Amino acid sequence: MAIMNSEIAQRLKGIRLLSDVSVAEMAKVTGVTEEEYLKLENNETPLSVSILLDACAYLNISMTELLTGERARLHTYSFVKNGRGLSVDRSKAYKYENLAFNFVDRKVEPLLVTVEYNESPEIHLNTHQGQEFHYCLEGSFELQIGDHVVTVEEGDSAYFDSRQPHGMRALNGKCAKILVITI
């Protein structure tokens, strides 16, 4: 099931209003200006996973609730068939698929991230609360964490503090598939 960015933006605005949280408050929490935040809620700018994570933590809701409008229901285990995770149609550069969207009270967000190859050497950086683990399943990518840049190839992994500016880009003319676990 793919969720469109416009649905998430609309839901984020509704939850913020129901929670009596101001735009200024959400902008501060997500690390953007008020104008940038309003563009996110109005679906004029793609929502990054880092913004979604920070918004969920602040609004005390699960990622599943924000993405689908429903609560996760499974308590004992979650099984997701290949290609059947909850995917977010965010941008052409990244595809995110949540691999445990239906499990209640997750301690982590396991994501299958596909990074499309782009010739641009520029890496867009994000920050959010928590920590991340990246494991390269296919291809290779450059991972920037603060001022450090490492090349991650199949079988390599990285673990880092997500409050550090971080981002990635696929290498060698191919997309990269990465298991990303946010904590």
CSV table of N, CA and C in Angstrom, one decimal, residues 58-179:
chain,number,residue,atom,x,y,z
A,58,TYR,N,6.7,14.3,19.1
A,58,TYR,CA,6.2,15.4,19.8
A,58,TYR,C,4.7,15.3,20.0
A,59,LEU,N,4.0,14.8,18.9
A,59,LEU,CA,2.5,14.7,19.0
A,59,LEU,C,2.1,13.5,19.7
A,60,ASN,N,3.0,12.6,20.1
A,60,ASN,CA,2.8,11.4,20.8
A,60,ASN,C,1.8,10.5,20.1
A,61,ILE,N,2.2,10.3,18.8
A,61,ILE,CA,1.4,9.3,17.9
A,61,ILE,C,2.4,8.4,17.3
A,62,SER,N,2.0,7.3,16.8
A,62,SER,CA,2.8,6.4,16.1
A,62,SER,C,3.0,6.8,14.6
A,63,MET,N,4.0,6.3,14.0
A,63,MET,CA,4.2,6.6,12.6
A,63,MET,C,3.1,6.0,11.8
A,64,THR,N,2.6,4.9,12.2
A,64,THR,CA,1.4,4.2,11.5
A,64,THR,C,0.2,5.2,11.5
A,65,GLU,N,-0.1,5.8,12.7
A,65,GLU,CA,-1.2,6.7,12.8
A,65,GLU,C,-1.0,7.9,11.8
A,66,LEU,N,0.2,8.4,11.8
A,66,LEU,CA,0.4,9.6,10.9
A,66,LEU,C,0.3,9.2,9.4
A,67,LEU,N,0.8,8.0,9.1
A,67,LEU,CA,0.8,7.6,7.7
A,67,LEU,C,-0.5,7.1,7.2
A,68,THR,N,-1.3,6.4,8.0
A,68,THR,CA,-2.5,5.8,7.6
A,68,THR,C,-3.8,6.3,8.2
A,69,GLY,N,-3.7,7.0,9.3
A,69,GLY,CA,-4.9,7.5,10.0
A,69,GLY,C,-5.5,6.4,10.9
A,70,GLU,N,-4.8,5.2,11.0
A,70,GLU,CA,-5.3,4.1,11.8
A,70,GLU,C,-4.2,3.7,12.8
A,71,ARG,N,-4.6,3.0,13.8
A,71,ARG,CA,-3.6,2.5,14.8
A,71,ARG,C,-3.2,1.1,14.4
A,72,ALA,N,-1.9,0.8,14.7
A,72,ALA,CA,-1.4,-0.5,14.5
A,72,ALA,C,-2.2,-1.4,15.4
A,73,ARG,N,-2.4,-2.7,15.0
A,73,ARG,CA,-3.2,-3.6,15.9
A,73,ARG,C,-2.5,-4.9,16.3
A,74,LEU,N,-1.3,-5.2,15.8
A,74,LEU,CA,-0.7,-6.5,16.1
A,74,LEU,C,0.2,-6.3,17.4
A,75,HIS,N,0.1,-7.3,18.3
A,75,HIS,CA,0.9,-7.3,19.5
A,75,HIS,C,1.9,-8.4,19.6
A,76,THR,N,1.7,-9.5,19.1
A,76,THR,CA,2.6,-10.7,19.2
A,76,THR,C,3.7,-10.7,18.2
A,77,TYR,N,3.4,-10.5,16.9
A,77,TYR,CA,4.4,-10.4,15.9
A,77,TYR,C,3.8,-9.8,14.7
A,78,SER,N,4.7,-9.3,13.8
A,78,SER,CA,4.3,-8.7,12.5
A,78,SER,C,5.0,-9.5,11.4
A,79,PHE,N,4.3,-9.8,10.4
A,79,PHE,CA,4.9,-10.5,9.2
A,79,PHE,C,4.5,-9.7,8.0
A,80,VAL,N,5.4,-9.2,7.2
A,80,VAL,CA,5.2,-8.4,6.0
A,80,VAL,C,5.8,-9.1,4.8
A,81,LYS,N,5.0,-9.4,3.8
A,81,LYS,CA,5.5,-10.1,2.6
A,81,LYS,C,6.4,-9.1,1.8
A,82,ASN,N,7.3,-9.6,1.1
A,82,ASN,CA,8.2,-8.8,0.2
A,82,ASN,C,7.4,-7.9,-0.7
A,83,GLY,N,7.7,-6.6,-0.6
A,83,GLY,CA,7.0,-5.6,-1.4
A,83,GLY,C,5.7,-5.1,-0.8
A,84,ARG,N,5.3,-5.6,0.4
A,84,ARG,CA,4.0,-5.3,0.9
A,84,ARG,C,4.0,-4.4,2.2
A,85,GLY,N,5.2,-3.8,2.4
A,85,GLY,CA,5.3,-2.9,3.5
A,85,GLY,C,4.5,-1.6,3.2
A,86,LEU,N,4.4,-0.7,4.1
A,86,LEU,CA,3.7,0.5,4.0
A,86,LEU,C,4.7,1.5,3.3
A,87,SER,N,4.5,1.8,2.1
A,87,SER,CA,5.4,2.7,1.4
A,87,SER,C,4.9,4.1,1.3
A,88,VAL,N,5.8,5.1,1.4
A,88,VAL,CA,5.5,6.5,1.3
A,88,VAL,C,6.0,7.1,0.0
A,89,ASP,N,5.1,7.6,-0.8
A,89,ASP,CA,5.4,8.3,-2.0
A,89,ASP,C,5.8,9.7,-1.7
A,90,ARG,N,7.1,9.9,-1.5
A,90,ARG,CA,7.7,11.1,-1.0
A,90,ARG,C,8.4,11.9,-2.0
A,91,SER,N,9.3,11.2,-2.7
A,91,SER,CA,10.1,11.9,-3.7
A,91,SER,C,10.7,10.9,-4.7
A,92,LYS,N,11.2,11.3,-5.8
A,92,LYS,CA,11.8,10.4,-6.8
A,92,LYS,C,13.1,9.9,-6.3
A,93,ALA,N,13.8,10.6,-5.4
A,93,ALA,CA,15.1,10.3,-4.9
A,93,ALA,C,15.1,9.1,-4.0
A,94,TYR,N,14.1,9.0,-3.1
A,94,TYR,CA,14.1,8.0,-2.1
A,94,TYR,C,12.7,7.3,-2.1
A,95,LYS,N,12.7,6.0,-1.8
A,95,LYS,CA,11.5,5.3,-1.6
A,95,LYS,C,11.6,4.6,-0.2
A,96,TYR,N,10.6,4.9,0.6
A,96,TYR,CA,10.6,4.3,2.0
A,96,TYR,C,9.5,3.3,2.1
A,97,GLU,N,9.8,2.2,2.7
A,97,GLU,CA,8.8,1.1,2.9
A,97,GLU,C,8.9,0.7,4.4
A,98,ASN,N,7.9,1.0,5.2
A,98,ASN,CA,7.9,0.6,6.6
A,98,ASN,C,7.6,-0.9,6.7
A,99,LEU,N,8.5,-1.6,7.4
A,99,LEU,CA,8.4,-3.1,7.4
A,99,LEU,C,7.7,-3.6,8.7
A,100,ALA,N,7.2,-2.7,9.6
A,100,ALA,CA,6.5,-3.2,10.8
A,100,ALA,C,5.4,-2.3,11.1
A,101,PHE,N,4.8,-1.7,10.1
A,101,PHE,CA,3.8,-0.6,10.3
A,101,PHE,C,2.6,-1.1,11.1
A,102,ASN,N,2.3,-2.5,11.1
A,102,ASN,CA,1.1,-3.0,11.8
A,102,ASN,C,1.4,-3.5,13.2
A,103,PHE,N,2.5,-3.3,13.8
A,103,PHE,CA,2.9,-3.7,15.1
A,103,PHE,C,2.7,-2.6,16.1
A,104,VAL,N,2.0,-2.8,17.2
A,104,VAL,CA,1.7,-1.8,18.2
A,104,VAL,C,2.9,-1.5,19.0
A,105,ASP,N,3.1,-0.2,19.4
A,105,ASP,CA,4.1,0.3,20.3
A,105,ASP,C,5.6,-0.2,19.9
A,106,ARG,N,5.9,0.0,18.6
A,106,ARG,CA,7.2,-0.3,18.2
A,106,ARG,C,8.3,0.5,18.9
A,107,LYS,N,9.4,-0.1,19.2
A,107,LYS,CA,10.5,0.6,19.8
A,107,LYS,C,11.4,1.2,18.7
A,108,VAL,N,11.3,0.6,17.5
A,108,VAL,CA,12.1,1.0,16.3
A,108,VAL,C,11.2,1.1,15.1
A,109,GLU,N,11.7,1.9,14.1
A,109,GLU,CA,11.0,1.9,12.8
A,109,GLU,C,12.0,1.3,11.8
A,110,PRO,N,11.6,0.0,11.4
A,110,PRO,CA,12.5,-0.6,10.4
A,110,PRO,C,12.0,-0.2,9.0
A,111,LEU,N,12.8,0.3,8.2
A,111,LEU,CA,12.5,0.8,6.9
A,111,LEU,C,13.4,0.2,5.8
A,112,LEU,N,12.8,-0.2,4.7
A,112,LEU,CA,13.5,-0.5,3.5
A,112,LEU,C,13.6,0.7,2.7
A,113,VAL,N,14.8,1.2,2.5
A,113,VAL,CA,15.0,2.5,1.7
A,113,VAL,C,15.7,2.2,0.4
A,114,THR,N,15.1,2.6,-0.6
A,114,THR,CA,15.7,2.6,-2.0
A,114,THR,C,16.1,4.0,-2.4
A,115,VAL,N,17.4,4.1,-2.6
A,115,VAL,CA,18.0,5.4,-3.0
A,115,VAL,C,18.3,5.4,-4.5
A,116,GLU,N,17.6,6.2,-5.2
A,116,GLU,CA,17.8,6.2,-6.7
A,116,GLU,C,19.1,6.9,-7.0
A,117,TYR,N,19.8,6.4,-8.0
A,117,TYR,CA,21.1,7.1,-8.4
A,117,TYR,C,20.8,8.4,-9.0
A,118,ASN,N,21.6,9.4,-8.7
A,118,ASN,CA,21.5,10.7,-9.2
A,118,ASN,C,23.0,11.2,-9.4
A,119,GLU,N,23.3,11.8,-10.5
A,119,GLU,CA,24.6,12.2,-10.8
A,119,GLU,C,25.1,13.4,-9.9
A,120,SER,N,24.2,14.1,-9.3
A,120,SER,CA,24.6,15.2,-8.5
A,120,SER,C,25.4,14.7,-7.3
A,121,PRO,N,26.6,15.4,-7.0
A,121,PRO,CA,27.4,15.0,-5.8
A,121,PRO,C,26.8,15.5,-4.5
A,122,GLU,N,25.8,16.3,-4.6
A,122,GLU,CA,25.2,16.9,-3.4
A,122,GLU,C,24.4,15.9,-2.6
A,123,ILE,N,24.5,15.9,-1.3
A,123,ILE,CA,23.7,15.1,-0.4
A,123,ILE,C,22.9,16.0,0.5
A,124,HIS,N,21.6,15.7,0.4
A,124,HIS,CA,20.6,16.5,1.3
A,124,HIS,C,20.7,15.9,2.7
A,125,LEU,N,21.0,16.8,3.7
A,125,LEU,CA,21.1,16.3,5.1
A,125,LEU,C,19.9,16.6,5.9
A,126,ASN,N,19.6,15.6,6.8
A,126,ASN,CA,18.5,15.7,7.7
A,126,ASN,C,19.0,15.5,9.2
A,127,THR,N,18.2,15.9,10.1
A,127,THR,CA,18.5,15.6,11.5
A,127,THR,C,17.2,15.2,12.2
A,128,HIS,N,17.2,14.4,13.2
A,128,HIS,CA,16.1,14.1,14.0
A,128,HIS,C,16.6,13.5,15.3
A,129,GLN,N,15.7,13.3,16.3
A,129,GLN,CA,16.0,12.7,17.5
A,129,GLN,C,16.3,11.2,17.3
A,130,GLY,N,17.1,10.6,18.2
A,130,GLY,CA,17.3,9.2,18.2
A,130,GLY,C,18.6,8.7,17.5
A,131,GLN,N,18.6,7.5,17.1
A,131,GLN,CA,19.7,6.9,16.5
A,131,GLN,C,19.3,6.1,15.2
A,132,GLU,N,20.2,5.8,14.4
A,132,GLU,CA,19.9,5.0,13.2
A,132,GLU,C,21.0,3.9,12.9
A,133,PHE,N,20.5,2.8,12.3
A,133,PHE,CA,21.3,1.8,11.8
A,133,PHE,C,21.0,1.6,10.4
A,134,HIS,N,22.1,1.6,9.5
A,134,HIS,CA,21.9,1.4,8.1
A,134,HIS,C,22.7,0.1,7.7
A,135,TYR,N,22.1,-0.8,7.0
A,135,TYR,CA,22.7,-2.0,6.5
A,135,TYR,C,22.5,-2.1,4.9
A,136,CYS,N,23.6,-2.1,4.2
A,136,CYS,CA,23.4,-2.1,2.7
A,136,CYS,C,23.1,-3.5,2.2
A,137,LEU,N,21.9,-3.6,1.6
A,137,LEU,CA,21.5,-4.9,1.0
A,137,LEU,C,21.9,-5.0,-0.4
A,138,GLU,N,21.9,-3.9,-1.2
A,138,GLU,CA,22.2,-4.0,-2.6
A,138,GLU,C,22.9,-2.7,-3.0
A,139,GLY,N,23.8,-2.7,-4.0
A,139,GLY,CA,24.4,-1.5,-4.5
A,139,GLY,C,25.4,-1.0,-3.5
A,140,SER,N,25.6,0.3,-3.6
A,140,SER,CA,26.5,1.0,-2.7
A,140,SER,C,26.1,2.5,-2.6
A,141,PHE,N,26.4,3.1,-1.5
A,141,PHE,CA,26.0,4.5,-1.3
A,141,PHE,C,27.0,5.3,-0.5
A,142,GLU,N,27.0,6.6,-0.6
A,142,GLU,CA,27.8,7.5,0.2
A,142,GLU,C,26.9,7.9,1.4
A,143,LEU,N,27.4,7.8,2.6
A,143,LEU,CA,26.7,8.2,3.8
A,143,LEU,C,27.5,9.3,4.4
A,144,GLN,N,26.8,10.5,4.5
A,144,GLN,CA,27.4,11.6,5.2
A,144,GLN,C,26.8,11.8,6.6
A,145,ILE,N,27.7,11.8,7.6
A,145,ILE,CA,27.2,12.1,9.0
A,145,ILE,C,28.1,13.2,9.5
A,146,GLY,N,27.5,14.4,9.6
A,146,GLY,CA,28.3,15.5,10.0
A,146,GLY,C,29.3,15.8,8.9
A,147,ASP,N,30.5,16.0,9.3
A,147,ASP,CA,31.6,16.2,8.3
A,147,ASP,C,32.2,15.0,7.7
A,148,HIS,N,31.8,13.8,8.2
A,148,HIS,CA,32.3,12.5,7.8
A,148,HIS,C,31.5,11.9,6.6
A,149,VAL,N,32.2,11.4,5.6
A,149,VAL,CA,31.6,10.7,4.5
A,149,VAL,C,32.2,9.4,4.3
A,150,VAL,N,31.4,8.3,4.3
A,150,VAL,CA,31.9,6.9,4.1
A,150,VAL,C,31.2,6.3,3.0
A,151,THR,N,31.9,5.4,2.3
A,151,THR,CA,31.3,4.6,1.2
A,151,THR,C,30.8,3.3,1.8
A,152,VAL,N,29.5,3.0,1.7
A,152,VAL,CA,28.9,1.8,2.2
A,152,VAL,C,28.5,0.9,1.1
A,153,GLU,N,29.1,-0.3,1.1
A,153,GLU,CA,28.8,-1.3,0.1
A,153,GLU,C,28.0,-2.5,0.7
A,154,GLU,N,27.6,-3.4,-0.2
A,154,GLU,CA,26.8,-4.5,0.2
A,154,GLU,C,27.4,-5.2,1.4
A,155,GLY,N,26.6,-5.4,2.4
A,155,GLY,CA,27.1,-6.1,3.6
A,155,GLY,C,27.7,-5.2,4.7
A,156,ASP,N,28.0,-3.9,4.3
A,156,ASP,CA,28.5,-2.9,5.3
A,156,ASP,C,27.3,-2.3,6.1
A,157,SER,N,27.7,-1.8,7.3
A,157,SER,CA,26.6,-1.2,8.1
A,157,SER,C,27.2,0.0,8.8
A,158,ALA,N,26.3,0.9,9.3
A,158,ALA,CA,26.7,2.1,10.0
A,158,ALA,C,25.7,2.3,11.1
A,159,TYR,N,26.1,2.8,12.2
A,159,TYR,CA,25.2,3.1,13.3
A,159,TYR,C,25.6,4.5,13.8
A,160,PHE,N,24.6,5.4,14.0
A,160,PHE,CA,25.0,6.8,14.3
A,160,PHE,C,23.9,7.5,15.1
A,161,ASP,N,24.2,8.6,15.6
A,161,ASP,CA,23.4,9.6,16.3
A,161,ASP,C,22.6,10.4,15.3
A,162,SER,N,21.3,10.3,15.2
A,162,SER,CA,20.5,10.9,14.2
A,162,SER,C,20.4,12.4,14.4
A,163,ARG,N,20.9,12.9,15.5
A,163,ARG,CA,20.9,14.4,15.7
A,163,ARG,C,22.0,15.0,14.9
A,164,GLN,N,22.9,14.2,14.4
A,164,GLN,CA,24.0,14.7,13.5
A,164,GLN,C,23.4,14.8,12.1
A,165,PRO,N,23.7,15.9,11.4
A,165,PRO,CA,23.2,16.0,10.0
A,165,PRO,C,23.7,14.8,9.2
A,166,HIS,N,22.7,14.2,8.5
A,166,HIS,CA,23.1,13.0,7.8
A,166,HIS,C,22.3,12.8,6.5
A,167,GLY,N,22.8,12.1,5.6
A,167,GLY,CA,22.1,11.9,4.3
A,167,GLY,C,22.9,10.9,3.5
A,168,MET,N,22.4,10.5,2.4
A,168,MET,CA,23.0,9.5,1.5
A,168,MET,C,22.7,9.7,0.1
A,169,ARG,N,23.6,9.1,-0.8
A,169,ARG,CA,23.3,9.1,-2.2
A,169,ARG,C,23.9,7.9,-2.8
A,170,ALA,N,23.2,7.3,-3.8
A,170,ALA,CA,23.6,6.0,-4.4
A,170,ALA,C,24.8,6.3,-5.3
A,171,LEU,N,25.6,5.3,-5.5
A,171,LEU,CA,26.9,5.4,-6.3
A,171,LEU,C,26.8,4.4,-7.5
A,172,ASN,N,27.8,4.6,-8.4
A,172,ASN,CA,28.1,3.7,-9.5
A,172,ASN,C,26.9,3.5,-10.4
A,173,GLY,N,26.1,4.5,-10.6
A,173,GLY,CA,25.0,4.4,-11.6
A,173,GLY,C,23.8,3.5,-11.3
A,174,LYS,N,23.8,3.0,-10.1
A,174,LYS,CA,22.7,2.1,-9.7
A,174,LYS,C,22.0,2.5,-8.4
A,175,CYS,N,20.8,2.1,-8.2
A,175,CYS,CA,20.1,2.4,-6.9
A,175,CYS,C,20.7,1.6,-5.8
A,176,ALA,N,20.6,2.0,-4.6
A,176,ALA,CA,21.0,1.3,-3.4
A,176,ALA,C,19.8,0.9,-2.6
A,177,LYS,N,19.8,-0.3,-2.1
A,177,LYS,CA,18.7,-0.7,-1.2
A,177,LYS,C,19.3,-0.9,0.2
A,178,ILE,N,18.7,-0.3,1.2
A,178,ILE,CA,19.3,-0.2,2.5
A,178,ILE,C,18.2,-0.5,3.6
A,179,LEU,N,18.5,-1.4,4.5
A,179,LEU,CA,17.7,-1.6,5.7
A,179,LEU,C,18.1,-0.5,6.7
